[in-house]
Coordinates of C-alpha atoms in Angstrom, one line a residue:
Chain A
X1 CA -45.0 48.6 28.9
X2 CA -44.2 46.2 26.3
X3 CA -46.7 46.0 23.5
X4 CA -47.5 42.9 21.9
X5 CA -47.0 44.2 18.6
X6 CA -43.4 45.2 19.5
X7 CA -42.3 41.9 20.7
X8 CA -44.0 40.3 17.7
X9 CA -42.1 42.5 15.4
X10 CA -38.9 41.6 17.2
X11 CA -39.7 37.9 17.0
X12 CA -40.5 38.3 13.2
X13 CA -37.1 40.2 12.7
X14 CA -35.4 37.3 14.6
X15 CA -37.2 34.7 12.4
X16 CA -36.3 36.3 9.2
X17 CA -32.7 36.6 10.4
X18 CA -32.5 33.0 11.1
X19 CA -34.2 31.9 7.8
X20 CA -32.5 33.8 5.2
X21 CA -29.0 32.6 4.7
X22 CA -27.9 35.9 2.9
X23 CA -28.8 38.4 5.6
X24 CA -30.1 41.6 4.0
X25 CA -29.3 45.0 5.4
X26 CA -32.9 46.0 6.1
X27 CA -33.5 43.0 8.4
X28 CA -30.4 43.9 10.3
X29 CA -31.3 47.5 10.8
X30 CA -34.9 46.8 11.7
X31 CA -33.7 44.3 14.4
X32 CA -31.1 46.8 15.6
X33 CA -33.7 49.4 15.9
X34 CA -35.9 47.2 18.2
X35 CA -33.2 45.9 20.3
X36 CA -32.1 48.5 22.8
X37 CA -29.8 47.9 25.7
X38 CA -29.6 49.7 29.1
X39 CA -26.1 49.3 30.7
X40 CA -26.3 49.9 34.5
X41 CA -23.2 51.8 35.5
X42 CA -21.8 52.0 39.1
X43 CA -20.5 55.0 40.6
X44 CA -18.9 55.7 44.0
X45 CA -18.5 59.1 45.8
X46 CA -19.1 60.9 42.3
X47 CA -16.5 58.7 40.4
X48 CA -17.4 56.3 37.6
X49 CA -16.5 52.8 38.3
X50 CA -14.9 52.0 35.0
X51 CA -15.0 48.0 35.5
X52 CA -18.8 48.5 35.2
X53 CA -18.2 49.8 31.7
X54 CA -18.0 46.0 30.7
X55 CA -21.7 46.2 30.5
X56 CA -21.3 48.7 27.7
X57 CA -18.9 46.5 25.7
X58 CA -21.4 43.5 26.1
X59 CA -24.3 45.7 25.1
X60 CA -22.6 46.7 22.0
X61 CA -22.0 43.2 21.0
X62 CA -25.7 42.7 21.0
X63 CA -26.3 45.4 18.4
X64 CA -29.0 48.2 18.8
X65 CA -28.7 51.3 20.7
X66 CA -26.9 51.4 24.0
X67 CA -28.0 53.7 27.0
X68 CA -26.1 54.0 30.2
X69 CA -27.9 54.3 33.6
X70 CA -26.4 56.2 36.6
X71 CA -28.1 57.1 39.9
X72 CA -26.9 58.8 43.1
X73 CA -26.2 62.3 44.4
X74 CA -24.4 64.9 42.2
X75 CA -24.4 62.3 39.7
X76 CA -24.8 64.8 36.8
X77 CA -21.1 65.3 36.6
X78 CA -20.5 61.4 36.5
X79 CA -23.2 61.4 33.6
X80 CA -21.0 63.9 31.7
X81 CA -18.0 61.8 32.3
X82 CA -19.9 58.8 31.1
X83 CA -21.2 60.6 28.0
X84 CA -17.6 60.4 26.7
X85 CA -17.6 56.6 26.9
X86 CA -17.3 55.0 23.5
X87 CA -20.4 53.1 22.4
X88 CA -22.9 54.9 24.5
X89 CA -25.8 56.8 22.7
X90 CA -27.7 57.9 25.7
X91 CA -27.2 58.4 29.5
X92 CA -30.1 58.3 31.8
X93 CA -29.3 59.6 35.2
X94 CA -31.3 60.1 38.2
X95 CA -30.0 62.4 40.9
X96 CA -30.9 61.4 44.3
X97 CA -28.7 60.6 47.3
X98 CA -31.0 57.7 48.3
X99 CA -29.4 55.6 45.5
X100 CA -25.8 56.3 46.6
X101 CA -25.3 53.0 48.4
X102 CA -27.0 50.8 45.7
X103 CA -29.4 49.6 48.2
X104 CA -31.7 46.9 46.4
X105 CA -34.9 47.8 48.0
X106 CA -35.1 51.3 46.2
X107 CA -32.6 50.7 43.4
X108 CA -34.5 47.7 41.9
X109 CA -37.7 49.6 41.7
X110 CA -35.9 52.7 40.2
X111 CA -34.4 50.5 37.7
X112 CA -37.8 48.9 36.8
X113 CA -39.5 52.1 36.2
X114 CA -36.7 53.3 33.9
X115 CA -36.8 50.1 31.9
X116 CA -40.5 50.4 31.6
X117 CA -40.3 54.0 30.5
X118 CA -37.4 53.4 28.1
X119 CA -38.9 50.2 26.5
X120 CA -35.4 48.5 26.9
X121 CA -35.1 44.9 25.7
X122 CA -31.8 44.0 27.3
X123 CA -30.5 45.3 30.8
X124 CA -26.9 44.6 31.5
X125 CA -24.8 44.9 34.6
X126 CA -21.5 43.5 35.9
X127 CA -21.7 40.5 38.2
X128 CA -20.3 42.6 41.1
X129 CA -21.5 42.7 44.6
X130 CA -23.9 45.5 43.4
X131 CA -25.1 43.6 40.3
X132 CA -25.6 40.3 42.2
X133 CA -27.7 42.2 44.8
X134 CA -29.8 44.4 42.7
X135 CA -30.4 42.7 39.4
X136 CA -32.3 39.6 40.5
X137 CA -34.6 41.7 42.6
X138 CA -35.5 43.8 39.5
X139 CA -35.7 40.7 37.4
X140 CA -38.3 39.2 39.8
X141 CA -40.3 42.6 39.8
X142 CA -40.5 42.3 36.0
X143 CA -41.2 38.6 36.0
X144 CA -38.3 37.6 33.9
X145 CA -35.6 34.9 34.6
X146 CA -32.2 36.6 34.9
X147 CA -29.1 35.2 33.3
X148 CA -26.3 35.4 35.5
X149 CA -22.4 35.9 35.0
X150 CA -22.5 35.5 31.2
X151 CA -19.1 35.0 29.5
X152 CA -20.3 35.0 26.0
X153 CA -22.9 36.3 23.6
X154 CA -24.3 34.0 20.9
X155 CA -27.1 36.1 19.7
X156 CA -29.5 38.7 21.2
X157 CA -31.4 35.7 23.1
X158 CA -28.6 33.1 23.5
X159 CA -25.8 33.5 25.9
X160 CA -23.0 31.3 27.4
X161 CA -22.3 31.1 31.2
X162 CA -20.2 28.8 33.4
X163 CA -22.0 26.5 35.7
X164 CA -20.6 23.9 38.3
X165 CA -17.8 26.1 39.2
X166 CA -16.8 26.5 35.7
X167 CA -16.6 22.8 35.0
X168 CA -19.4 23.1 32.4
X169 CA -20.2 25.9 29.9
X170 CA -24.0 26.2 29.4
X171 CA -25.5 27.8 26.3
X172 CA -28.9 29.0 27.2
X173 CA -31.6 30.8 25.2
X174 CA -34.0 33.3 26.8
X175 CA -37.7 33.3 26.0
X176 CA -38.3 36.3 28.2
X177 CA -39.3 39.8 26.4
X178 CA -36.9 41.6 28.7
X179 CA -33.5 40.0 29.2
X180 CA -31.9 40.8 32.5
X181 CA -28.2 39.9 32.3
X182 CA -25.2 40.1 34.6
X183 CA -21.9 39.6 33.0
X184 CA -18.6 38.4 34.0
X185 CA -16.4 41.4 34.0
X186 CA -13.3 39.6 32.9
X187 CA -14.9 38.4 29.8
X188 CA -15.8 41.7 28.4
X189 CA -13.2 44.5 28.5
X190 CA -14.5 47.9 29.8
X191 CA -15.5 50.3 27.0
X192 CA -13.1 53.1 26.3
X193 CA -13.6 56.2 28.3
X194 CA -13.0 58.5 25.4
X195 CA -14.4 59.2 21.9
X196 CA -18.1 59.0 22.7
X197 CA -20.6 61.9 22.9
X198 CA -23.8 60.5 24.4
X199 CA -27.0 62.6 24.8
X200 CA -27.8 63.1 28.6
X201 CA -31.2 63.0 30.0
X202 CA -32.9 62.6 33.4
X203 CA -34.7 59.4 34.2
X204 CA -37.8 58.7 36.3
X205 CA -37.5 58.6 40.1
X206 CA -40.1 56.5 41.7
X207 CA -38.6 57.5 45.1
X208 CA -39.3 54.2 46.6
X209 CA -38.6 54.0 50.3
X210 CA -35.8 51.9 51.4
X211 CA -36.6 50.1 54.6
X212 CA -32.9 49.4 54.9
X213 CA -30.6 51.7 56.6
X214 CA -26.9 51.6 55.4
X215 CA -24.7 51.9 58.6
X216 CA -21.0 51.6 57.7
X217 CA -18.4 49.9 55.5
X218 CA -15.1 48.6 56.0
X219 CA -13.1 48.4 52.7
X220 CA -9.5 47.2 52.6
X221 CA -7.4 50.1 51.4
X222 CA -4.5 49.3 49.1
X223 CA -2.4 51.1 46.7
X224 CA -2.1 47.9 44.6
X225 CA -4.3 47.4 41.6
X226 CA -7.8 46.1 42.2
X227 CA -7.9 42.3 42.3
X228 CA -10.7 41.8 39.8
X229 CA -9.1 43.8 37.0
X230 CA -5.5 43.7 37.7
X231 CA -3.2 42.5 34.7
X232 CA -1.1 40.3 37.2
X233 CA -2.2 38.7 40.4
X234 CA 0.0 36.8 43.0
X235 CA -2.0 34.6 45.1
X236 CA -1.2 32.6 48.3
X237 CA -2.6 29.7 50.0
X238 CA -2.5 27.4 53.0
X239 CA 1.1 26.6 52.2
X240 CA 2.1 30.0 53.6
X241 CA 1.2 28.6 57.1
X242 CA 0.5 32.0 58.9
X243 CA -0.5 35.5 58.3
X244 CA 2.9 36.7 59.3
X245 CA 4.3 34.6 56.6
X246 CA 1.7 35.7 54.0
X247 CA 2.4 39.3 54.8
X248 CA 6.2 38.8 54.7
X249 CA 6.4 36.9 51.5
X250 CA 3.4 38.1 49.2
X251 CA 3.4 41.8 49.2
X252 CA 7.1 42.3 48.2
X253 CA 6.4 39.8 45.2
X254 CA 3.4 41.6 44.4
X255 CA 5.4 44.9 44.4
X256 CA 8.1 43.5 42.2
X257 CA 5.4 42.6 39.7
X258 CA 3.1 45.5 40.1
X259 CA 0.4 42.8 40.9
X260 CA -2.7 42.5 43.0
X261 CA -2.7 40.1 45.9
X262 CA -5.2 37.3 46.0
X263 CA -5.7 34.2 48.3
X264 CA -7.3 30.8 48.3
X265 CA -10.1 30.0 50.6
X266 CA -8.0 28.1 53.0
X267 CA -5.7 31.1 53.4
X268 CA -8.7 33.4 54.1
X269 CA -10.5 30.8 56.4
X270 CA -7.1 30.5 58.3
X271 CA -7.0 34.4 58.8
X272 CA -3.9 34.8 56.5
X273 CA -5.6 37.3 54.2
X274 CA -8.8 39.4 54.1
X275 CA -12.1 37.7 52.8
X276 CA -12.2 40.3 49.9
X277 CA -9.1 38.8 48.4
X278 CA -10.5 35.3 47.9
X279 CA -10.2 34.0 44.4
X280 CA -12.7 31.2 43.4
X281 CA -16.1 30.1 42.8
X282 CA -17.4 32.0 45.8
X283 CA -14.9 34.9 45.7
X284 CA -13.6 36.8 42.9
X285 CA -13.1 35.7 39.3
X286 CA -9.9 36.9 37.9
X287 CA -8.4 36.5 34.4
X288 CA -5.0 38.4 34.5
X289 CA -2.2 38.2 32.1
X290 CA -0.3 36.4 34.8
X291 CA -1.6 34.5 37.9
X292 CA 1.3 33.5 40.0
X293 CA 0.4 31.3 42.9
X294 CA 2.3 29.8 45.8
X295 CA 1.2 27.2 48.2
X296 CA -2.2 26.6 46.5
X297 CA -3.1 23.1 45.7
X298 CA -5.6 23.9 43.1
X299 CA -9.1 22.7 44.4
X300 CA -11.9 22.9 41.9
X301 CA -13.4 25.9 43.7
X302 CA -10.3 27.8 43.4
X303 CA -9.7 26.9 39.8
X304 CA -13.2 28.1 39.0
X305 CA -11.9 31.8 39.8
X306 CA -8.6 31.8 37.9
X307 CA -8.4 29.3 35.2
X308 CA -9.1 31.8 32.4
X309 CA -5.8 33.6 33.4
X310 CA -3.6 34.0 30.4
X311 CA -0.5 32.5 32.0
X312 CA -0.7 30.5 35.1
X313 CA 2.5 30.0 37.2
X314 CA 2.5 27.8 40.4
X315 CA 5.0 27.2 43.1
X316 CA 4.2 24.1 45.3
X317 CA 6.3 21.4 47.1
X318 CA 3.7 18.8 46.1
X319 CA 4.6 17.7 42.7
X320 CA 1.3 16.1 42.3
X321 CA -0.8 19.1 43.3
X322 CA -3.7 19.6 40.9
X323 CA -2.6 23.3 40.2
X324 CA 0.2 21.8 38.1
X325 CA -2.3 20.4 35.7
X326 CA -3.4 23.9 34.7
X327 CA -0.1 25.8 35.2
X328 CA 1.9 26.8 32.1
X329 CA 4.9 27.0 34.4
X330 CA 5.2 25.0 37.4
X331 CA 8.1 25.0 40.0
X332 CA 8.2 22.2 42.6
X333 CA 9.9 23.4 45.7
X334 CA 9.5 25.1 49.1
X335 CA 7.9 28.4 48.8
X336 CA 9.7 29.8 51.7
X337 CA 12.9 29.6 49.6
X338 CA 11.6 30.1 46.2
X339 CA 9.3 33.1 46.6
X340 CA 12.0 35.4 48.2
X341 CA 14.5 34.3 45.5
X342 CA 11.9 35.0 42.8
X343 CA 11.2 38.3 44.3
X344 CA 14.7 39.3 44.5
X345 CA 15.5 38.2 41.0
X346 CA 12.4 40.0 39.6
X347 CA 13.6 43.2 41.2
X348 CA 17.1 42.8 39.8
Chain B
X1 CA -39.4 41.0 69.4
X2 CA -42.3 39.1 68.0
X3 CA -41.7 35.3 67.5
X4 CA -39.5 34.4 64.6
X5 CA -40.9 31.9 62.2
X6 CA -37.8 31.0 60.1
X7 CA -37.9 29.4 56.6
X8 CA -34.6 27.7 55.4
X9 CA -34.8 26.7 51.7
X10 CA -32.2 24.1 51.0
X11 CA -31.1 22.3 47.6
X12 CA -29.6 18.9 46.9
X13 CA -26.7 19.3 44.7
X14 CA -23.8 17.2 43.5
X15 CA -21.2 17.2 46.4
X16 CA -18.8 20.1 46.2
X17 CA -15.8 17.8 46.2
X18 CA -17.1 15.8 43.0
X19 CA -15.8 17.0 39.5
X20 CA -18.8 17.2 37.6
X21 CA -18.9 15.5 34.1
X22 CA -21.0 16.6 31.0
X23 CA -23.0 13.8 29.5
X24 CA -22.3 12.5 26.1
X25 CA -25.1 14.2 24.3
X26 CA -24.0 17.6 25.8
X27 CA -27.5 18.1 27.2
X28 CA -26.8 17.8 30.9
X29 CA -24.4 17.0 33.8
X30 CA -24.0 13.3 34.8
X31 CA -25.8 12.9 38.1
X32 CA -26.5 9.1 38.2
X33 CA -24.4 7.3 40.8
X34 CA -22.8 10.7 41.6
X35 CA -22.6 11.6 45.4
X36 CA -25.0 14.3 46.3
X37 CA -25.3 16.5 49.4
X38 CA -26.8 19.6 50.8
X39 CA -25.6 22.8 49.1
X40 CA -22.8 24.1 51.3
X41 CA -24.4 27.4 51.5
X42 CA -27.7 26.0 52.7
X43 CA -25.8 24.4 55.5
X44 CA -24.9 27.8 56.7
X45 CA -28.5 28.9 56.5
X46 CA -29.6 25.9 58.8
X47 CA -26.8 26.5 61.2
X48 CA -27.6 30.2 61.4
X49 CA -31.2 29.7 62.0
X50 CA -30.3 27.2 64.7
X51 CA -27.9 29.5 66.3
X52 CA -30.4 32.3 66.4
X53 CA -32.8 30.0 68.3
X54 CA -29.9 28.9 70.7
X55 CA -29.1 32.7 71.3
X56 CA -32.7 33.8 71.6
X57 CA -34.4 30.7 72.9
X58 CA -38.0 32.1 73.4
X59 CA -38.1 34.0 70.3
X60 CA -37.9 31.5 67.6
X61 CA -41.2 29.7 67.2
X62 CA -40.0 27.2 64.5
X63 CA -37.7 26.5 61.8
X64 CA -39.1 25.1 58.7
X65 CA -36.9 23.6 56.1
X66 CA -38.0 23.5 52.4
X67 CA -36.7 21.6 49.5
X68 CA -38.0 21.2 45.9
X69 CA -36.6 18.4 43.9
X70 CA -36.4 14.7 43.3
X71 CA -37.6 12.2 45.9
X72 CA -34.0 12.1 47.3
X73 CA -34.1 15.8 48.2
X74 CA -35.8 14.3 51.4
X75 CA -32.3 13.3 52.5
X76 CA -31.2 16.8 52.8
X77 CA -34.4 17.9 54.5
X78 CA -33.6 15.0 57.2
X79 CA -30.1 16.3 57.3
X80 CA -31.5 19.9 58.1
X81 CA -33.8 18.4 60.7
X82 CA -30.9 16.5 62.3
X83 CA -29.1 19.8 62.6
X84 CA -32.1 21.5 64.3
X85 CA -34.8 22.4 61.9
X86 CA -38.2 21.4 63.4
X87 CA -40.0 20.2 60.2
X88 CA -39.8 20.1 56.5
X89 CA -41.8 20.6 53.3
X90 CA -40.7 18.8 50.2
X91 CA -42.1 19.6 46.7
X92 CA -41.5 16.7 44.5
X93 CA -40.0 17.6 41.0
X94 CA -38.8 14.7 39.2
X95 CA -35.6 15.2 37.2
X96 CA -36.3 16.2 33.6
X97 CA -39.9 16.5 34.0
X98 CA -39.8 20.1 33.9
X99 CA -37.1 20.1 31.3
X100 CA -34.3 20.4 33.9
X101 CA -33.8 21.9 37.3
X102 CA -36.3 24.6 38.4
X103 CA -35.2 28.1 37.7
X104 CA -34.7 30.7 40.5
X105 CA -37.7 32.6 39.5
X106 CA -39.9 29.6 39.8
X107 CA -38.4 28.5 43.1
X108 CA -38.8 32.2 44.5
X109 CA -42.5 32.1 43.6
X110 CA -42.9 28.8 45.4
X111 CA -41.1 30.2 48.3
X112 CA -43.4 33.3 48.3
X113 CA -46.3 30.8 48.6
X114 CA -44.8 28.9 51.5
X115 CA -43.9 32.2 53.3
X116 CA -47.7 33.2 53.0
X117 CA -49.1 29.9 54.0
X118 CA -46.7 29.3 56.9
X119 CA -46.6 32.8 58.0
X120 CA -42.9 33.1 57.9
X121 CA -41.1 36.3 58.8
X122 CA -37.4 35.4 58.2
X123 CA -36.1 33.5 55.3
X124 CA -32.5 32.5 55.2
X125 CA -31.2 31.1 52.0
X126 CA -27.6 30.3 50.7
X127 CA -26.1 33.0 48.4
X128 CA -25.8 30.6 45.6
X129 CA -26.2 26.9 44.6
X130 CA -23.0 25.5 43.6
X131 CA -24.6 23.7 40.7
X132 CA -26.2 26.5 38.7
X133 CA -24.2 29.3 40.3
X134 CA -27.1 31.7 39.6
X135 CA -27.1 33.4 42.8
X136 CA -30.7 34.9 42.4
X137 CA -33.3 33.1 44.5
X138 CA -33.1 35.1 47.7
X139 CA -33.1 38.5 46.0
X140 CA -36.0 37.3 43.8
X141 CA -37.9 36.2 46.8
X142 CA -37.4 39.5 48.6
X143 CA -38.4 41.3 45.4
X144 CA -41.7 39.4 45.0
X145 CA -42.4 39.8 48.7
X146 CA -41.2 43.5 48.8
X147 CA -39.2 42.7 51.9
X148 CA -35.8 44.1 52.6
X149 CA -32.9 41.8 51.8
X150 CA -29.4 41.3 53.1
X151 CA -27.3 39.3 50.7
X152 CA -23.9 37.5 51.3
X153 CA -24.3 37.9 55.0
X154 CA -21.1 37.3 57.2
X155 CA -22.7 38.4 60.5
X156 CA -26.2 38.5 61.7
X157 CA -27.3 40.2 64.9
X158 CA -30.9 40.1 66.1
X159 CA -31.8 43.4 67.8
X160 CA -34.6 44.9 69.7
X161 CA -38.0 46.0 68.0
X162 CA -37.5 43.4 65.1
X163 CA -34.4 45.2 63.9
X164 CA -31.8 43.0 62.5
X165 CA -28.1 44.3 61.6
X166 CA -26.3 42.4 59.0
X167 CA -22.6 42.7 57.9
X168 CA -22.3 41.8 54.2
X169 CA -19.5 40.8 52.1
X170 CA -18.9 43.2 49.2
X171 CA -16.3 43.8 46.7
X172 CA -13.2 45.1 48.6
X173 CA -14.5 44.4 52.1
X174 CA -17.6 44.4 54.2
X175 CA -20.7 46.9 54.7
X176 CA -23.2 46.8 57.5
X177 CA -27.0 47.4 57.0
X178 CA -29.9 47.4 59.4
X179 CA -33.5 46.5 58.6
X180 CA -36.6 45.4 60.1
X181 CA -38.3 42.0 59.9
X182 CA -39.8 40.4 57.9
X183 CA -36.8 40.1 55.7
X184 CA -34.6 37.8 53.6
X185 CA -31.0 36.9 54.3
X186 CA -28.6 35.1 52.1
X187 CA -25.5 33.4 53.6
X188 CA -21.9 33.8 52.8
X189 CA -19.1 31.4 53.6
X190 CA -17.7 33.2 56.6
X191 CA -21.1 33.4 58.4
X192 CA -20.6 30.4 60.6
X193 CA -19.3 26.9 60.8
X194 CA -22.0 24.3 60.3
X195 CA -22.3 21.6 62.8
X196 CA -22.3 17.9 62.2
X197 CA -25.5 16.1 62.9
X198 CA -25.0 13.7 65.8
X199 CA -26.3 10.2 65.6
X200 CA -29.1 10.7 68.2
X201 CA -30.1 13.9 66.4
X202 CA -30.2 11.9 63.1
X203 CA -32.4 9.3 64.7
X204 CA -34.7 12.0 66.1
X205 CA -34.9 13.7 62.7
X206 CA -36.5 10.6 61.2
X207 CA -39.6 11.3 63.4
X208 CA -39.8 14.9 62.8
X209 CA -42.8 15.9 60.4
X210 CA -42.1 16.0 56.8
X211 CA -44.9 17.2 54.4
X212 CA -44.8 16.0 50.9
X213 CA -46.4 18.1 48.1
X214 CA -46.7 17.9 44.4
X215 CA -45.8 20.8 42.0
X216 CA -49.7 20.7 41.1
X217 CA -50.6 21.2 44.7
X218 CA -48.3 24.2 44.9
X219 CA -50.1 25.9 42.0
X220 CA -47.3 28.0 41.1
X221 CA -46.1 28.6 37.6
X222 CA -42.6 27.3 37.4
X223 CA -42.5 27.1 33.6
X224 CA -38.8 27.5 32.2
X225 CA -38.0 30.7 30.7
X226 CA -34.5 29.6 29.7
X227 CA -34.0 26.9 27.2
X228 CA -30.8 24.8 27.4
X229 CA -29.1 24.7 24.0
X230 CA -26.2 22.8 25.1
X231 CA -23.9 22.0 27.9
X232 CA -20.2 21.7 27.0
X233 CA -16.9 21.0 28.7
X234 CA -14.9 24.1 29.2
X235 CA -11.8 24.3 26.9
X236 CA -8.9 22.3 28.5
X237 CA -5.8 24.0 29.5
X238 CA -2.6 22.6 28.6
X239 CA -0.7 22.7 31.7
X240 CA 2.0 20.6 33.3
X241 CA 5.2 22.3 32.0
X242 CA 7.6 22.3 35.0
X243 CA 10.7 24.2 35.3
X244 CA 13.8 23.2 37.5
X245 CA 14.4 26.5 39.4
X246 CA 13.6 30.1 39.8
X247 CA 15.7 31.2 36.9
X248 CA 13.8 28.7 34.8
X249 CA 10.6 30.2 35.8
X250 CA 11.5 33.8 35.1
X251 CA 12.9 32.7 31.6
X252 CA 9.6 30.8 30.8
X253 CA 7.5 33.7 31.9
X254 CA 9.4 36.0 29.8
X255 CA 9.1 33.6 26.9
X256 CA 5.2 33.6 27.4
X257 CA 5.2 37.4 27.7
X258 CA 3.9 37.4 31.2
X259 CA 6.6 39.5 32.5

């Protein structure tokens, strides 16, 4: 699938790029021609998942051509919608209901066949539940070492990613011919949904059987903004003491700010809030304009999920809580007084 | 249901409560003199394997714990055995010999070999290691074996005819999938609450069989594909500004343009 001459040419192009101080235009364009990215887009019930468009943004930063990939039932209409996304040159779609649930057992082989056919050098997807599930499987089939949850792109083979719950930033260079990448969606704003005019074509469908049967799902329904992409997040922790108090205090504050609701692991483990609301190393990563938390001490694992927020505000009765070391605005006090007061004054 | 032969791969990592420090040359995380323990998600894997045996006594033939890492990785294997694993396999990988930690692809290839040699039909792994945070090994192993996978499991139910129902944590909630053995499961935090190993069980674990192997004996290509260019501290946040009351908070948030 990947001819030796091709990867050699790419390597030469890279070398000449590095060697020559004054980069000449032909070098850039020859590299750009060889570099072609596939952005794996997610869809649900015939609707494009716009947060998956972060993959398009990351792909554009690499340079080279960017193709979007979609699969599922009646996906042609979604492909037409995606064709308008700025930065996409092509859309490859595969119409088959077997791919609707993103089951890795058939989606990974599907992806692999389309990567081989298109000769893509970079495959990008969001580090969502879908991306985490499918991409490593595809990487193993292709015998490449995936690079997970990148937050920065240094060059076409060098990326940065947080390790140790965000306590260190690793810069890593891939030696694989095909780079499989998942990206932190809060680090790459989704591409604009207007202004593009991509060419649409049908991909190959290997029709791999999925031995897995999808039975059901139970998704938390909410009119509030989605946690991962919300511009404001209010988050509650163990200090709220019970589910009743969490439900009494947090939703009104969220509504006053038009914010999504998050929670610490302690709050989730104690049953105050749903698992899907957990912010942290093993939950969601958020980076809103405002992260306002109450009753959260600020353990390493929690900070991992929110410390890239633009402004952090914290209410906690313990003046020595670690959360105050990262908070731009800290208020020491009893959240049972302060949160309702804040809610009232914000509404006013 | 046929007999279950479970494999639980575990990793020794810096203890979750320790704040990791980057070394002076920006090439690695300081590990000397730092408390290590079993990766928290792997404790959940061991616990789940033991619970499956407790619930389905006759069906579990054995539970094999596996770890690849420095000599001290044996400590976490002994912990797994004290929790209820029957035996262990340790592949010795000295720190730095391979230019850093093993990568998920290399580990997955090693696990594929162990699965074949030890005729495993269920592999339970943690969803991610809290050191590298890659979250890849289970999915890669399933891909290499062409087995079904259930990642981020919050509930595992062993059914009739080798069918297993798994509830998975996904964005926005949970989904339930059903698949047939052999299969790979990765554990999420809410799957169970790992038990503490009792002193008698810790003593017993010392007598359980632990096979030591070298990388050469494994004969698996674990060559690194990713080159570490550098490891840096994340940009520090300047926090610590406190306000007196709610009005002060609102005023400050307005100044910062957050509301």
